[in-house]
Short mmCIF file of C-alpha atoms and ligand atoms in Angstrom, two decimals:
data_model
loop_
_atom_site.label_atom_id
_atom_site.label_comp_id
_atom_site.label_asym_id
_atom_site.label_seq_id
_atom_site.Cartn_x
_atom_site.Cartn_y
_atom_site.Cartn_z
CA MET A 1159 -3.04 3.03 33.75
CA THR A 1160 -1.55 -0.06 35.33
CA GLY A 1161 -3.03 -3.50 35.78
CA GLY A 1162 -2.92 -5.92 38.67
CA VAL A 1163 -3.80 -9.47 39.72
CA THR A 1164 -4.11 -10.97 36.23
CA SER A 1165 -3.73 -10.04 32.62
CA SER A 1166 -6.74 -9.75 30.26
CA LEU A 1167 -8.76 -7.52 32.58
CA GLY A 1168 -9.31 -5.10 29.74
CA LYS A 1169 -6.92 -2.23 30.40
CA GLY A 1170 -7.04 -1.34 26.74
CA ILE A 1171 -10.82 -1.06 26.78
CA ILE A 1172 -10.85 0.91 30.03
CA SER A 1173 -8.22 3.29 28.63
CA ALA A 1174 -10.16 3.64 25.38
CA SER A 1175 -13.41 4.17 27.30
CA LEU A 1176 -11.92 6.85 29.51
CA GLY A 1177 -10.46 8.46 26.40
CA LYS A 1178 -13.86 8.34 24.75
CA LEU A 1179 -15.56 9.99 27.72
CA LEU A 1180 -13.00 12.78 27.92
CA LYS A 1181 -13.17 13.32 24.19
CA SER A 1182 -16.95 13.46 24.41
CA ARG A 1183 -16.47 16.32 26.82
CA ASN A 1184 -14.58 18.09 24.07
CA TYR A 1185 -11.06 17.53 25.37
CA SER A 1186 -8.27 16.41 23.07
CA VAL A 1187 -7.05 12.99 24.06
CA THR A 1188 -4.59 10.41 22.90
CA ILE A 1189 -3.73 7.00 24.31
CA GLN A 1190 -0.42 5.18 24.25
CA LYS A 1191 0.62 1.66 25.13
CA LEU A 1192 3.93 0.71 26.74
CA ASP A 1193 4.69 -2.96 26.12
CA PRO A 1194 7.25 -4.60 28.37
CA TYR A 1195 8.42 -7.32 25.94
CA ILE A 1196 11.84 -7.30 24.27
CA ASN A 1197 10.63 -7.51 20.65
CA VAL A 1198 11.19 -4.16 18.98
CA ASP A 1199 7.62 -4.37 17.72
CA PRO A 1200 4.99 -7.12 17.55
CA GLY A 1201 5.41 -7.43 13.77
CA THR A 1202 7.57 -10.52 14.08
CA MET A 1203 5.28 -12.26 16.56
CA ASN A 1204 2.90 -15.06 15.70
CA PRO A 1205 -0.76 -14.02 16.11
CA TYR A 1206 -1.15 -16.88 18.61
CA GLU A 1207 1.44 -15.19 20.80
CA HIS A 1208 0.17 -11.71 20.56
CA GLY A 1209 -3.12 -11.47 18.72
CA GLU A 1210 -3.44 -9.25 15.69
CA CYS A 1211 -0.69 -6.86 14.75
CA TYR A 1212 -2.31 -3.48 14.24
CA VAL A 1213 -0.84 -1.16 11.61
CA THR A 1214 -0.96 2.63 11.93
CA GLU A 1215 -1.09 5.23 9.14
CA ASP A 1216 2.67 5.80 9.41
CA GLY A 1217 3.35 2.08 9.02
CA ALA A 1218 4.13 1.04 12.58
CA GLU A 1219 3.31 -2.55 13.50
CA THR A 1220 1.74 -2.20 16.91
CA ASP A 1221 -0.26 -3.75 19.69
CA LEU A 1222 -3.91 -4.49 19.01
CA ASP A 1223 -4.96 -2.11 21.78
CA LEU A 1224 -4.10 0.74 19.42
CA GLY A 1225 -6.92 -0.58 17.25
CA HIS A 1226 -9.31 -0.09 20.17
CA TYR A 1227 -7.97 3.41 20.73
CA GLU A 1228 -8.65 4.34 17.10
CA ARG A 1229 -12.05 2.65 16.98
CA PHE A 1230 -13.19 4.39 20.17
CA LEU A 1231 -11.63 7.82 19.65
CA ASN A 1232 -12.07 7.94 15.88
CA GLU A 1233 -8.55 9.35 15.61
CA HIS A 1234 -5.34 8.08 14.12
CA THR A 1235 -2.53 6.86 16.30
CA SER A 1236 1.08 6.57 15.17
CA SER A 1237 4.34 4.77 15.88
CA GLU A 1238 4.69 7.09 18.87
CA ASN A 1239 1.62 5.60 20.54
CA ASN A 1240 3.30 2.24 21.08
CA VAL A 1241 6.56 1.74 22.96
CA THR A 1242 8.25 -1.59 23.61
CA THR A 1243 11.17 -2.51 25.82
CA GLY A 1244 12.93 -3.66 22.66
CA SER A 1245 12.59 -0.22 21.05
CA ILE A 1246 13.72 1.55 24.25
CA TYR A 1247 16.84 -0.62 24.60
CA GLN A 1248 17.60 -0.33 20.90
CA LYS A 1249 17.56 3.46 21.22
CA VAL A 1250 19.72 3.48 24.35
CA ILE A 1251 22.22 0.98 22.95
CA ASN A 1252 22.52 2.93 19.69
CA LYS A 1253 23.21 6.08 21.70
CA GLU A 1254 25.83 4.25 23.75
CA ARG A 1255 27.55 3.05 20.56
CA ARG A 1256 27.60 6.59 19.25
CA GLY A 1257 29.27 7.69 22.47
CA ASP A 1258 26.40 9.94 23.51
CA TYR A 1259 26.73 8.98 27.17
CA LEU A 1260 30.23 10.47 27.38
CA GLY A 1261 31.93 7.58 29.18
CA LYS A 1262 29.20 7.00 31.74
CA THR A 1263 28.02 3.56 32.85
CA VAL A 1264 24.69 3.04 31.08
CA GLN A 1265 22.05 1.80 33.53
CA ILE A 1266 18.34 1.07 33.83
CA ILE A 1267 18.05 4.10 36.11
CA PRO A 1268 18.48 6.76 34.79
CA HIS A 1269 19.12 5.87 31.13
CA ILE A 1270 16.34 3.39 30.39
CA THR A 1271 13.84 5.22 32.61
CA ASP A 1272 14.78 8.57 31.02
CA GLU A 1273 14.14 7.13 27.57
CA ILE A 1274 10.75 5.79 28.73
CA LYS A 1275 9.81 9.20 30.16
CA LYS A 1276 10.87 10.84 26.93
CA ARG A 1277 8.70 8.48 24.90
CA ILE A 1278 5.71 9.07 27.18
CA GLN A 1279 6.02 12.82 26.69
CA LEU A 1280 6.89 12.75 23.02
CA LEU A 1281 3.22 12.78 22.02
CA SER A 1282 2.67 16.13 23.71
CA SER A 1283 5.41 17.69 21.61
CA LYS A 1284 3.40 16.80 18.48
CA LYS A 1285 0.05 18.15 19.57
CA ASN A 1286 -1.14 20.00 22.59
CA TYR A 1287 -3.26 17.22 24.05
CA ASP A 1288 -5.38 17.90 27.10
CA PHE A 1289 -4.92 14.30 28.18
CA ILE A 1290 -2.45 11.54 27.42
CA ILE A 1291 -3.51 8.17 28.73
CA THR A 1292 -0.53 5.88 29.13
CA GLU A 1293 -1.30 2.21 29.46
CA ILE A 1294 1.45 0.02 30.87
CA GLY A 1295 1.15 -3.51 29.53
CA GLY A 1296 1.46 -6.58 31.72
CA THR A 1297 0.70 -6.85 35.42
CA VAL A 1298 2.40 -5.07 38.33
CA GLY A 1299 5.01 -7.32 39.86
CA ASP A 1300 6.21 -8.61 36.49
CA ILE A 1301 9.99 -8.28 36.21
CA GLU A 1302 9.59 -6.75 32.76
CA SER A 1303 7.30 -3.94 33.96
CA LEU A 1304 9.66 -2.62 36.63
CA PRO A 1305 11.45 0.05 34.56
CA TYR A 1306 8.09 1.39 33.36
CA ILE A 1307 6.62 1.56 36.86
CA GLU A 1308 9.80 3.30 38.04
CA ALA A 1309 9.65 5.72 35.10
CA VAL A 1310 6.08 6.78 35.86
CA ARG A 1311 6.91 7.11 39.53
CA GLN A 1312 9.61 9.60 38.56
CA LEU A 1313 7.29 11.31 36.10
CA LYS A 1314 4.76 11.92 38.85
CA ARG A 1315 7.46 13.76 40.83
CA GLU A 1316 8.05 16.00 37.83
CA LEU A 1317 4.46 16.54 36.71
CA LYS A 1318 2.95 16.60 40.21
CA GLU A 1319 -0.81 17.16 40.16
CA LYS A 1320 -0.86 16.99 36.36
CA CYS A 1321 -0.50 13.24 36.62
CA ILE A 1322 -2.61 10.53 38.25
CA PHE A 1323 -2.42 6.77 38.54
CA ILE A 1324 -5.31 4.50 37.68
CA HIS A 1325 -4.97 0.86 38.63
CA LEU A 1326 -7.17 -1.84 37.16
CA THR A 1327 -7.58 -4.90 39.35
CA LEU A 1328 -9.76 -7.94 39.74
CA VAL A 1329 -12.33 -8.53 42.45
CA PRO A 1330 -13.04 -12.22 41.98
CA TYR A 1331 -16.24 -13.96 42.99
CA LEU A 1332 -15.73 -17.19 44.89
CA SER A 1333 -18.82 -19.24 44.22
CA ALA A 1334 -18.06 -21.74 47.00
CA ALA A 1335 -18.01 -18.86 49.50
CA GLY A 1336 -20.72 -16.92 47.64
CA GLU A 1337 -18.59 -13.79 48.02
CA LEU A 1338 -16.59 -11.22 46.14
CA LYS A 1339 -13.04 -11.08 47.45
CA THR A 1340 -10.98 -7.91 47.84
CA LYS A 1341 -7.70 -9.47 48.97
CA PRO A 1342 -6.14 -9.80 45.48
CA THR A 1343 -6.82 -6.09 44.95
CA GLN A 1344 -5.25 -5.25 48.30
CA HIS A 1345 -2.16 -7.27 47.44
CA SER A 1346 -1.89 -5.71 44.04
CA VAL A 1347 -2.02 -2.20 45.49
CA LYS A 1348 0.59 -3.24 48.04
CA LEU A 1349 2.87 -4.31 45.19
CA LEU A 1350 2.40 -0.92 43.55
CA LEU A 1351 3.15 0.81 46.83
CA GLU A 1352 6.40 -1.12 47.10
CA SER A 1353 7.39 0.59 43.85
CA GLY A 1354 6.47 3.96 45.28
CA ILE A 1355 3.12 4.36 43.55
CA GLN A 1356 -0.12 5.09 45.37
CA PRO A 1357 -2.98 4.66 42.93
CA ASP A 1358 -5.43 7.56 42.81
CA ILE A 1359 -8.25 5.56 41.26
CA LEU A 1360 -9.00 1.84 41.36
CA VAL A 1361 -11.03 0.31 38.58
CA CYS A 1362 -12.27 -3.03 39.87
CA ARG A 1363 -13.17 -5.65 37.32
CA THR A 1364 -15.92 -7.88 38.63
CA GLU A 1365 -18.63 -10.24 37.48
CA LYS A 1366 -21.07 -9.13 40.22
CA GLU A 1367 -22.08 -5.69 41.52
CA LEU A 1368 -19.76 -4.28 44.18
CA SER A 1369 -21.74 -3.27 47.26
CA GLU A 1370 -21.10 0.05 49.04
CA LYS A 1371 -19.71 -1.97 51.92
CA LEU A 1372 -17.20 -3.67 49.67
CA LYS A 1373 -16.21 -0.40 48.01
CA ASN A 1374 -15.67 1.05 51.48
CA LYS A 1375 -13.47 -1.85 52.39
CA ILE A 1376 -11.35 -1.43 49.25
CA SER A 1377 -11.19 2.31 49.86
CA LEU A 1378 -9.98 1.83 53.43
CA PHE A 1379 -7.43 -0.90 52.79
CA CYS A 1380 -6.05 0.57 49.60
CA ASN A 1381 -6.05 4.18 50.75
CA VAL A 1382 -8.19 5.37 47.85
CA ASP A 1383 -11.13 7.80 48.13
CA ILE A 1384 -14.47 6.04 48.14
CA ASP A 1385 -15.64 7.81 44.95
CA SER A 1386 -12.43 6.59 43.31
CA VAL A 1387 -13.30 2.93 43.69
CA ILE A 1388 -14.87 2.30 40.30
CA GLN A 1389 -16.74 -0.83 39.45
CA SER A 1390 -16.09 -2.37 36.04
CA ILE A 1391 -18.64 -5.10 35.63
CA ASP A 1392 -18.46 -7.64 32.79
CA ALA A 1393 -20.20 -6.23 29.72
CA GLU A 1394 -21.68 -8.04 26.76
CA SER A 1395 -19.97 -5.72 24.34
CA ILE A 1396 -16.80 -3.67 24.63
CA TYR A 1397 -18.81 -0.74 23.23
CA LYS A 1398 -20.93 -0.74 26.38
CA VAL A 1399 -17.92 -0.04 28.60
CA PRO A 1400 -17.76 3.76 28.04
CA ILE A 1401 -21.40 3.96 29.13
CA LEU A 1402 -20.73 1.85 32.20
CA MET A 1403 -17.71 3.99 33.05
CA LYS A 1404 -19.81 7.11 32.65
CA GLU A 1405 -22.38 5.71 35.06
CA GLU A 1406 -19.55 5.06 37.51
CA LYS A 1407 -18.35 8.67 36.91
CA LEU A 1408 -14.81 7.60 36.01
CA ASP A 1409 -14.33 10.66 33.83
CA LEU A 1410 -15.58 13.03 36.53
CA VAL A 1411 -13.31 11.50 39.15
CA VAL A 1412 -10.35 11.85 36.77
CA LEU A 1413 -11.20 15.51 36.14
CA LYS A 1414 -11.60 16.15 39.84
CA LYS A 1415 -8.29 14.48 40.72
CA LEU A 1416 -6.52 16.53 38.06
CA ASN A 1417 -8.23 19.73 39.22
CA VAL A 1418 -9.79 20.33 35.82
CA SER A 1419 -12.99 22.33 35.97
CA HIS A 1420 -15.56 20.18 34.22
CA ASN A 1421 -17.99 22.55 32.59
CA ASN A 1422 -17.74 20.71 29.31
CA LYS A 1423 -21.00 18.88 28.68
CA ILE A 1424 -20.70 15.29 27.59
CA ASN A 1425 -22.04 14.32 24.20
CA LEU A 1426 -22.46 10.60 23.66
CA VAL A 1427 -25.50 10.73 21.35
CA GLU A 1428 -23.83 8.99 18.43
CA TRP A 1429 -22.30 6.36 20.67
CA THR A 1430 -25.57 5.58 22.41
CA ASN A 1431 -27.35 5.33 19.07
CA PHE A 1432 -24.74 2.88 17.87
CA LEU A 1433 -25.08 0.86 21.05
CA TYR A 1434 -28.87 0.79 20.78
CA LYS A 1435 -28.65 -0.56 17.24
CA LEU A 1436 -26.02 -3.08 18.28
CA GLU A 1437 -28.18 -4.37 21.10
CA ASN A 1438 -31.44 -4.40 19.11
CA PRO A 1439 -30.75 -5.98 15.72
CA LYS A 1440 -33.69 -6.45 13.39
CA ASN A 1441 -32.21 -9.26 11.37
CA ASN A 1442 -29.55 -11.88 11.34
CA ILE A 1443 -26.98 -12.76 8.69
CA LYS A 1444 -24.34 -15.43 8.63
CA ILE A 1445 -20.79 -14.69 7.51
CA ALA A 1446 -17.80 -17.01 7.41
CA LEU A 1447 -14.29 -15.77 8.10
CA VAL A 1448 -11.79 -18.16 6.60
CA GLY A 1449 -8.37 -18.10 8.22
CA LYS A 1450 -5.87 -20.29 9.95
CA TYR A 1451 -5.60 -18.56 13.31
CA VAL A 1452 -9.16 -19.45 14.26
CA GLN A 1453 -8.56 -20.61 17.82
CA LEU A 1454 -8.05 -17.03 18.83
CA THR A 1455 -10.46 -14.32 17.75
CA ASP A 1456 -7.84 -11.74 18.80
CA SER A 1457 -5.93 -12.69 15.63
CA TYR A 1458 -8.65 -11.10 13.50
CA LYS A 1459 -9.70 -8.39 15.94
CA SER A 1460 -9.95 -5.49 13.50
CA ILE A 1461 -11.83 -7.52 10.89
CA ILE A 1462 -14.34 -8.70 13.48
CA GLU A 1463 -14.82 -5.16 14.81
CA ALA A 1464 -15.16 -3.75 11.27
CA ILE A 1465 -17.91 -6.31 10.61
CA THR A 1466 -19.66 -5.18 13.81
CA HIS A 1467 -19.46 -1.50 12.85
CA ALA A 1468 -20.93 -2.12 9.40
CA SER A 1469 -23.60 -4.62 10.43
CA THR A 1470 -24.74 -2.33 13.25
CA HIS A 1471 -25.18 0.39 10.64
CA PHE A 1472 -27.78 -1.86 8.97
CA GLU A 1473 -29.19 -3.02 12.30
CA VAL A 1474 -28.36 -6.62 11.59
CA ASN A 1475 -26.64 -9.11 13.81
CA VAL A 1476 -23.83 -11.11 12.27
CA ASP A 1477 -23.49 -14.71 13.18
CA LEU A 1478 -19.77 -15.02 12.43
CA LYS A 1479 -18.40 -18.44 11.75
CA LEU A 1480 -14.61 -18.74 11.99
CA ILE A 1481 -13.52 -21.50 9.65
CA ASN A 1482 -10.09 -23.07 9.77
CA SER A 1483 -8.79 -22.96 6.20
CA GLU A 1484 -6.67 -26.06 6.84
CA GLU A 1485 -9.85 -28.08 7.25
CA ILE A 1486 -11.46 -26.94 4.01
CA LEU A 1487 -11.47 -29.59 1.32
CA GLU A 1488 -13.13 -29.90 -2.05
CA ASN A 1489 -15.62 -32.41 -0.70
CA ASN A 1490 -16.69 -30.52 2.42
CA LEU A 1491 -17.22 -27.00 1.04
CA CYS A 1492 -21.03 -27.24 1.12
CA GLU A 1493 -20.99 -28.57 4.63
CA LYS A 1494 -18.50 -25.95 5.87
CA PHE A 1495 -20.37 -23.07 4.26
CA ASN A 1496 -23.85 -24.35 5.02
CA ASN A 1497 -26.21 -21.33 5.29
CA VAL A 1498 -23.31 -18.90 5.00
CA GLN A 1499 -24.36 -15.75 3.12
CA GLY A 1500 -21.02 -14.05 2.69
CA ILE A 1501 -17.37 -15.10 2.97
CA ILE A 1502 -14.28 -13.16 4.01
CA VAL A 1503 -10.94 -14.73 3.24
CA ALA A 1504 -8.50 -13.44 5.83
CA PRO A 1505 -4.95 -12.12 5.60
CA GLY A 1506 -2.12 -14.43 6.53
CA PHE A 1507 1.42 -15.60 6.00
CA GLY A 1508 3.02 -18.81 4.80
CA GLU A 1509 1.84 -21.97 3.17
CA ARG A 1510 -0.34 -23.50 5.87
CA GLY A 1511 -4.05 -23.34 5.02
CA ILE A 1512 -3.64 -21.48 1.73
CA GLU A 1513 -5.25 -24.14 -0.48
CA GLY A 1514 -8.36 -24.07 1.73
CA LYS A 1515 -8.55 -20.33 1.18
CA ILE A 1516 -8.28 -20.78 -2.58
CA LEU A 1517 -11.09 -23.36 -2.47
CA SER A 1518 -13.23 -20.90 -0.49
CA VAL A 1519 -12.78 -18.26 -3.18
CA HIS A 1520 -13.75 -20.83 -5.81
CA TYR A 1521 -16.91 -21.64 -3.86
CA CYS A 1522 -17.89 -17.95 -3.72
CA ARG A 1523 -17.19 -17.34 -7.38
CA LYS A 1524 -19.15 -20.37 -8.55
CA ASN A 1525 -22.12 -19.93 -6.20
CA ASN A 1526 -22.57 -16.17 -6.38
CA ILE A 1527 -21.79 -15.74 -2.69
CA PRO A 1528 -20.52 -12.26 -1.75
CA PHE A 1529 -16.75 -12.55 -1.37
CA PHE A 1530 -14.33 -10.21 0.35
CA GLY A 1531 -10.64 -11.07 0.10
CA ILE A 1532 -8.25 -9.15 2.29
CA CYS A 1533 -4.51 -9.10 1.51
CA LEU A 1534 -3.64 -12.82 1.30
CA GLY A 1535 -7.39 -13.28 0.66
CA MET A 1536 -7.09 -11.12 -2.45
CA GLN A 1537 -3.94 -12.97 -3.52
CA CYS A 1538 -5.85 -16.27 -3.21
CA ALA A 1539 -8.61 -14.87 -5.43
CA VAL A 1540 -5.99 -14.01 -8.06
CA ILE A 1541 -4.53 -17.50 -7.94
CA GLU A 1542 -7.95 -19.15 -8.09
CA TYR A 1543 -8.99 -17.16 -11.14
CA MET A 1544 -5.69 -17.76 -12.88
CA ARG A 1545 -5.92 -21.52 -12.30
CA ASN A 1546 -9.59 -22.15 -12.90
CA VAL A 1547 -10.74 -19.50 -15.36
CA LEU A 1548 -7.59 -18.77 -17.31
CA GLY A 1549 -6.43 -22.38 -17.22
CA LYS A 1550 -2.99 -21.75 -15.73
CA LYS A 1551 -3.06 -24.69 -13.37
CA GLY A 1552 0.41 -24.07 -11.95
CA ALA A 1553 -0.31 -20.48 -10.92
CA SER A 1554 0.73 -19.64 -7.39
CA THR A 1555 2.37 -17.10 -5.15
CA SER A 1556 6.14 -17.30 -4.82
CA GLU A 1557 5.59 -17.04 -1.07
CA ILE A 1558 4.60 -20.71 -1.04
CA ASP A 1559 6.02 -21.99 -4.31
CA LYS A 1560 9.39 -20.48 -5.13
CA THR A 1561 9.71 -22.43 -8.38
CA THR A 1562 6.27 -21.83 -9.89
CA SER A 1563 6.38 -20.95 -13.59
CA ILE A 1564 3.36 -18.71 -13.10
CA PRO A 1565 4.14 -16.49 -10.10
CA VAL A 1566 1.02 -14.36 -10.44
CA ILE A 1567 1.72 -13.11 -6.92
CA ASP A 1568 5.39 -12.30 -6.48
CA LEU A 1569 7.95 -10.24 -4.61
CA MET A 1570 8.62 -6.82 -6.05
CA HIS A 1571 12.17 -6.00 -7.01
CA ASN A 1572 12.83 -3.84 -3.94
CA GLN A 1573 11.64 -6.63 -1.61
CA LYS A 1574 14.01 -9.20 -3.09
CA GLN A 1575 17.08 -7.58 -1.48
CA ILE A 1576 15.54 -7.51 1.98
CA LYS A 1577 16.86 -10.11 4.42
CA GLU A 1578 15.60 -8.79 7.76
CA LYS A 1579 12.11 -9.76 8.87
CA GLY A 1580 11.35 -6.88 11.25
CA GLY A 1581 9.52 -3.83 9.88
CA SER A 1582 10.53 -4.62 6.31
CA MET A 1583 7.18 -5.23 4.59
CA ARG A 1584 5.19 -2.67 2.59
CA LEU A 1585 3.69 -0.97 5.61
CA GLY A 1586 1.30 1.85 6.32
CA SER A 1587 -0.84 4.14 4.24
CA TYR A 1588 -0.59 4.27 0.43
CA GLU A 1589 -2.68 6.07 -2.11
CA CYS A 1590 -4.97 4.12 -4.39
CA LYS A 1591 -6.80 5.40 -7.44
CA LEU A 1592 -10.23 3.94 -8.07
CA ILE A 1593 -11.64 3.11 -11.49
CA GLU A 1594 -15.06 4.60 -12.19
CA ASN A 1595 -18.19 2.47 -12.38
CA THR A 1596 -16.89 -0.24 -10.13
CA ILE A 1597 -18.15 -1.67 -6.85
CA VAL A 1598 -15.37 0.08 -4.97
CA SER A 1599 -15.82 3.49 -6.54
CA SER A 1600 -19.48 3.49 -5.62
CA SER A 1601 -18.71 2.11 -2.15
CA TYR A 1602 -16.19 4.81 -1.33
CA ASN A 1603 -17.80 7.46 -3.48
CA LYS A 1604 -14.31 8.84 -4.08
CA LYS A 1605 -11.68 8.80 -6.79
CA ILE A 1606 -8.61 8.54 -4.56
CA ILE A 1607 -8.42 6.63 -1.31
CA ASN A 1608 -5.69 5.89 1.23
CA GLU A 1609 -5.46 2.51 2.88
CA ARG A 1610 -2.97 0.73 5.11
CA HIS A 1611 -0.76 -2.11 3.97
CA ARG A 1612 1.14 -4.97 5.56
CA HIS A 1613 2.52 -7.44 3.06
CA ARG A 1614 5.58 -8.33 0.99
CA TYR A 1615 4.04 -9.91 -2.07
CA GLU A 1616 2.11 -8.14 -4.85
CA PHE A 1617 0.12 -8.84 -7.97
CA ASN A 1618 2.70 -9.54 -10.67
CA ASN A 1619 2.18 -6.96 -13.43
CA ASN A 1620 3.65 -9.33 -16.05
CA PHE A 1621 0.31 -11.15 -15.94
CA ARG A 1622 -1.84 -8.06 -16.05
CA GLU A 1623 -3.01 -8.27 -19.63
CA LEU A 1624 -3.95 -11.93 -19.41
CA PHE A 1625 -5.52 -11.61 -15.98
CA PHE A 1626 -7.83 -8.76 -16.85
CA SER A 1627 -8.79 -10.12 -20.28
CA LYS A 1628 -12.14 -11.60 -19.17
CA ASP A 1629 -14.61 -10.61 -16.47
CA MET A 1630 -12.07 -9.83 -13.75
CA ILE A 1631 -11.27 -6.12 -13.54
CA MET A 1632 -8.70 -4.01 -11.81
CA SER A 1633 -10.74 -1.46 -9.85
CA GLY A 1634 -7.95 0.22 -7.92
CA TYR A 1635 -4.22 0.79 -8.42
CA ASN A 1636 -1.36 2.68 -6.89
CA PRO A 1637 -0.80 5.74 -9.11
CA LYS A 1638 2.87 6.06 -8.07
CA ASN A 1639 4.16 2.54 -8.69
CA ASN A 1640 1.32 1.13 -10.76
CA LEU A 1641 0.70 -1.83 -8.43
CA VAL A 1642 -2.69 -3.52 -8.56
CA GLU A 1643 -4.49 -2.79 -5.29
CA ILE A 1644 -8.06 -3.95 -5.91
CA ILE A 1645 -9.62 -6.58 -8.14
CA GLU A 1646 -13.29 -7.28 -8.65
CA LEU A 1647 -15.42 -9.62 -10.67
CA LYS A 1648 -18.15 -8.50 -13.03
CA ASN A 1649 -21.39 -10.48 -13.20
CA HIS A 1650 -21.24 -11.48 -9.58
CA PRO A 1651 -23.24 -10.03 -6.65
CA TRP A 1652 -20.12 -8.81 -4.83
CA PHE A 1653 -16.64 -10.12 -5.39
CA VAL A 1654 -13.83 -7.82 -4.22
CA GLY A 1655 -10.21 -8.49 -3.30
CA VAL A 1656 -8.04 -5.79 -1.75
CA GLN A 1657 -4.30 -5.89 -1.31
CA PHE A 1658 -4.56 -3.53 1.68
CA HIS A 1659 -6.20 -3.88 5.09
CA PRO A 1660 -9.41 -1.83 5.18
CA GLU A 1661 -10.28 -3.22 8.63
CA TYR A 1662 -7.69 -1.02 10.36
CA LYS A 1663 -9.57 2.14 9.45
CA SER A 1664 -13.06 1.15 10.52
CA THR A 1665 -14.33 2.97 13.61
CA VAL A 1666 -17.65 3.17 15.47
CA GLN A 1667 -18.24 6.62 14.04
CA ASN A 1668 -17.01 5.78 10.55
CA PRO A 1669 -17.73 2.19 9.61
CA HIS A 1670 -15.55 1.27 6.66
CA PRO A 1671 -17.22 1.80 3.24
CA LEU A 1672 -16.10 -1.60 1.92
CA PHE A 1673 -17.49 -3.46 4.91
CA ILE A 1674 -20.70 -1.43 4.57
CA SER A 1675 -20.93 -2.33 0.90
CA PHE A 1676 -20.13 -6.01 1.57
CA ILE A 1677 -22.78 -6.34 4.30
CA ASN A 1678 -25.27 -4.45 2.14
CA SER A 1679 -24.67 -6.89 -0.72
CA ILE A 1680 -25.30 -9.83 1.61
CA ILE A 1681 -28.59 -8.35 2.79
CA LYS A 1682 -29.68 -7.63 -0.79
CA ASN A 1683 -28.48 -10.96 -2.13
CA TYR A 1684 -30.33 -12.75 0.63
CA GLU A 1685 -33.55 -10.82 0.07
CA LYS A 1686 -33.36 -11.78 -3.58
N1 LIG B 1360 1.71 -13.13 3.06
C1 LIG B 1360 1.22 -12.17 2.11
C2 LIG B 1360 2.27 -11.13 1.77
O1 LIG B 1360 3.21 -10.93 2.50
C3 LIG B 1360 -0.04 -11.51 2.61
C4 LIG B 1360 0.14 -10.74 3.87
C5 LIG B 1360 -1.15 -10.39 4.55
O2 LIG B 1360 -2.18 -11.01 4.32
N2 LIG B 1360 -1.12 -9.40 5.41
O3 LIG B 1360 2.18 -10.48 0.76
#
């Protein structure tokens, strides 16, 4: 799956939708993303640069498209589902240093392209997938994409009819001319052809319906069968796209092109039910998400999607207000949270905006507003309680105050040695034991859970006795290293802070139990 004309056409969603359709026909599918940037992984990138960093079970920091893959397919991805130019070069250069190339000149072709091909096929050595959808990031014609385009060109020679190319392009509408224009698509296909790739299927992103005449024109000029010119019209929700792609028969065209007999019936009952509920909410609730990367909703993608999954379960629409924590002050809390029925304090890094997050927790605790603190959000709840209930005014996290005498959130011993920033946090899935008769144990209805982490700092166990001496309780901990993973407040409608990131595991089919419980508490609290 390549993209042309512009970025942001939704390759990730089209890949995930195609994957969903094939999976609904009972095929095994996985999706991978090849990212042409030089960073080894997006873990070191600012969310403004890249959007959210999505963390897999095995602790890889990956592109946010992998989140879409998991949410659509309801299956885990892994570090192998995301490849970057940085990781490819790192591998090749390490091999060169070891002398693996036996004196040869190391070049983009064949060494880099071989490594790319290896990474594309690695997934099939793990599981016998019927389909692997490989999405190449960026836009054809980018200098960075060239080795990837060349690698898939070579792969097609090797795999022959087992491999097809789908190209996603834009068919823009020129309002002054009152017309949809096919020229950008033609040029984009021409660029692909220059690299030796003839697309088999064109998915054309458009804001208006493509007429038969226009499809014919694209088919003729781009040398693509008429049934392989697929319209992808703007949709109100990303969850509508699989249905639109089914109507356009994208899955059937793919099966036909790959000579797969398509007797498998499609089953999209659950998906359509979800979509119906999403589009026909019975009620409305208002939630605030407090964070500092609020200009870009991509920074909190998984949280926003997890809210959608859970609210759709209850057939309510969530009016989500993104609030910049830097703008929250003691004297504007009521104004900022006017009519807000539940508050999520978001994950984050560094000092900026942290005091606003702590004030938001305070507001929830004092006013009985359901509160959900995620990672840094949980750490803020710990600091707030320490300062305002236990009277330790100087309490802080050593992330922002290295000299605090009360580092209630602190680096663990094994993190203190670490100097490198890349891939060095506590990452991926860890076990957590739940304490009985708590909000979380009834939400999960389990004794042991596994959740994904991405942080360096932890609750400092030296303060454990003091911290849990009143109405704050520890409701989940790591049984191996005894770290506090979940805190919750008694005598409050719903006040939960989690050190992990539950949002990564929420899918359309399995909305996350904590988000379900949080939304449920808001509905109940409001009714009351
Ligand atoms: N900055 C905090 C830490 O590293 C929290 C990270 C996060 O919210 N993901 O522990």
